[in-house]
Amino acid sequence: MSPHPIPESLADLEQFLAGDIKVKVAGIDVDGVLRGKFMSKEKFLSAASSDGFGFCSVVFGWDIHDAVYSRELMISNKQNGYRDLIASIDLSSYRRIPWENNVPFFLVSFLDPDTKEPLVVDPRGILKIATERAGKHSLQCYAGVEYEKKFTDLQPLTPGNHGYSLLRTQLNNDYFQALFDESAKFRIPIEGHHTETGPGVFETALAYTSALQMADNAILFKYLAKSIGMKHGVLPSFMAKPWGNLPGCSGHVHMSLRDDAGRNVFAVSEAERAKGRADAQYTDTKFISQECEWFLAGLLDGLADVMPMLVPTINGYKRLVGGAAFWAPNAITYGYDSRAASIRIISPPAVPPAATRLEVRVSGADMNPYFALSAILLLGLRGIEKKLPLPGPPLAELEGLEGGREKVRQLLAAIGFEEMLV
């Protein structure tokens, strides 16, 4: 039996909640903030047995500080009185909050009250639409997110840089351990959890899973980190660039596609595993499939156009300064196992074929994961659908060419975003 069973029917739900009197629910706004409330069990069960329950549309009509937008949206405005949306309960999101007396928790998706269709600005709804488009190609999207974040009590929580340090974590051991342990109880499996370069900076790699589940886990991990932090007197910041003279906090996204048989579509075939693809134009792409190369080309072709979905804040752009000292790309580039590129190819021989994937290193820790995953997936699918060619060589070959920086500039100009190179 799964350590985290989920209700699959209303009868299951009633059994799961037999000993409870209340339930906590939440949806996600455009800033990636959880907006929710407690409900009585009776009210919740009634909503679960119907289309859902009413939720004020103002959550899509104001900013992160709850200031109403000066230019109002059609879905949420004074004229319609900030009417209710329909909050549709996702039973598969069930979990219990261990640090809140084990109260049951569910995520909701927002529907248009007139059409009952996914709301056009609902982050979960947008990602569902993106994954459904992949499904039309008999593909399932899998993803992983790595969060860097700064823990502070208004002074850096730990001294020095010291990435991967085994000593720094002991300075606040209770909090560091609680993050991992409470995540497991909260249905957020973690693959890696360590210190990163920078005072008080830590990185957590969330376990690879389906795209929607990953976005849910990513948004809920922030909630967990902040909730646990309050109990330990720690303020976790997911700001992309807290300090101008130090590396920023990233929100790297890993992604791959699987077919109906569960095979990684980005991996080369059995026949190509020894020497790679014979028709690969570059050494860096020899051990990714043609579909992966098209997906990569789609990302390179459209990355500039979706930057607001990957880097939604002014502060986020301050992180993209380039250079080895700051570990953030500032040009549209790609490369095999390259942490200097915008898109890192992770493939054999570095990993087994089944682990082949692409890592988008542009997004910061302040991203809305639903928007980021949607943008990356849809750009990649467009590349596959149009069979787009790569616009130029990988970063290592560009840097090795005479006038390499000019070659990078030409590549950026060719795809319409030369100003990314500073």
JSON list of C-alpha atoms in Angstrom, two decimals, residues 157-170 193-203 246-247:
[
{"chain": "A", "resi": 157, "resn": "LEU", "atom": "CA", "xyz": [21.94, 32.15, 8.87]},
{"chain": "A", "resi": 158, "resn": "THR", "atom": "CA", "xyz": [25.37, 30.58, 8.31]},
{"chain": "A", "resi": 159, "resn": "PRO", "atom": "CA", "xyz": [28.75, 32.25, 7.64]},
{"chain": "A", "resi": 160, "resn": "GLY", "atom": "CA", "xyz": [30.83, 32.05, 4.48]},
{"chain": "A", "resi": 161, "resn": "ASN", "atom": "CA", "xyz": [30.11, 30.53, 1.07]},
{"chain": "A", "resi": 162, "resn": "HIS", "atom": "CA", "xyz": [31.09, 26.85, 1.37]},
{"chain": "A", "resi": 163, "resn": "GLY", "atom": "CA", "xyz": [28.80, 25.01, -1.05]},
{"chain": "A", "resi": 164, "resn": "TYR", "atom": "CA", "xyz": [28.05, 21.38, -0.15]},
{"chain": "A", "resi": 165, "resn": "SER", "atom": "CA", "xyz": [29.37, 22.00, 3.36]},
{"chain": "A", "resi": 166, "resn": "LEU", "atom": "CA", "xyz": [28.60, 19.36, 6.00]},
{"chain": "A", "resi": 167, "resn": "LEU", "atom": "CA", "xyz": [29.43, 21.81, 8.77]},
{"chain": "A", "resi": 168, "resn": "ARG", "atom": "CA", "xyz": [27.14, 24.74, 7.96]},
{"chain": "A", "resi": 169, "resn": "THR", "atom": "CA", "xyz": [24.00, 22.63, 8.28]},
{"chain": "A", "resi": 170, "resn": "GLN", "atom": "CA", "xyz": [24.85, 21.83, 11.89]},
{"chain": "A", "resi": 193, "resn": "HIS", "atom": "CA", "xyz": [19.24, 18.77, 0.25]},
{"chain": "A", "resi": 194, "resn": "HIS", "atom": "CA", "xyz": [22.51, 20.64, 0.81]},
{"chain": "A", "resi": 195, "resn": "THR", "atom": "CA", "xyz": [24.24, 23.95, 1.37]},
{"chain": "A", "resi": 196, "resn": "GLU", "atom": "CA", "xyz": [24.96, 26.09, -1.67]},
{"chain": "A", "resi": 197, "resn": "THR", "atom": "CA", "xyz": [27.58, 28.73, -2.37]},
{"chain": "A", "resi": 198, "resn": "GLY", "atom": "CA", "xyz": [26.75, 31.83, -0.36]},
{"chain": "A", "resi": 199, "resn": "PRO", "atom": "CA", "xyz": [26.06, 32.76, 3.27]},
{"chain": "A", "resi": 200, "resn": "GLY", "atom": "CA", "xyz": [22.85, 31.12, 4.44]},
{"chain": "A", "resi": 201, "resn": "VAL", "atom": "CA", "xyz": [22.10, 29.63, 1.00]},
{"chain": "A", "resi": 202, "resn": "PHE", "atom": "CA", "xyz": [20.73, 26.11, 0.66]},
{"chain": "A", "resi": 203, "resn": "GLU", "atom": "CA", "xyz": [19.49, 24.05, -2.27]},
{"chain": "A", "resi": 246, "resn": "LEU", "atom": "CA", "xyz": [26.63, 37.34, -4.25]},
{"chain": "A", "resi": 247, "resn": "PRO", "atom": "CA", "xyz": [25.16, 34.65, -6.52]}
]
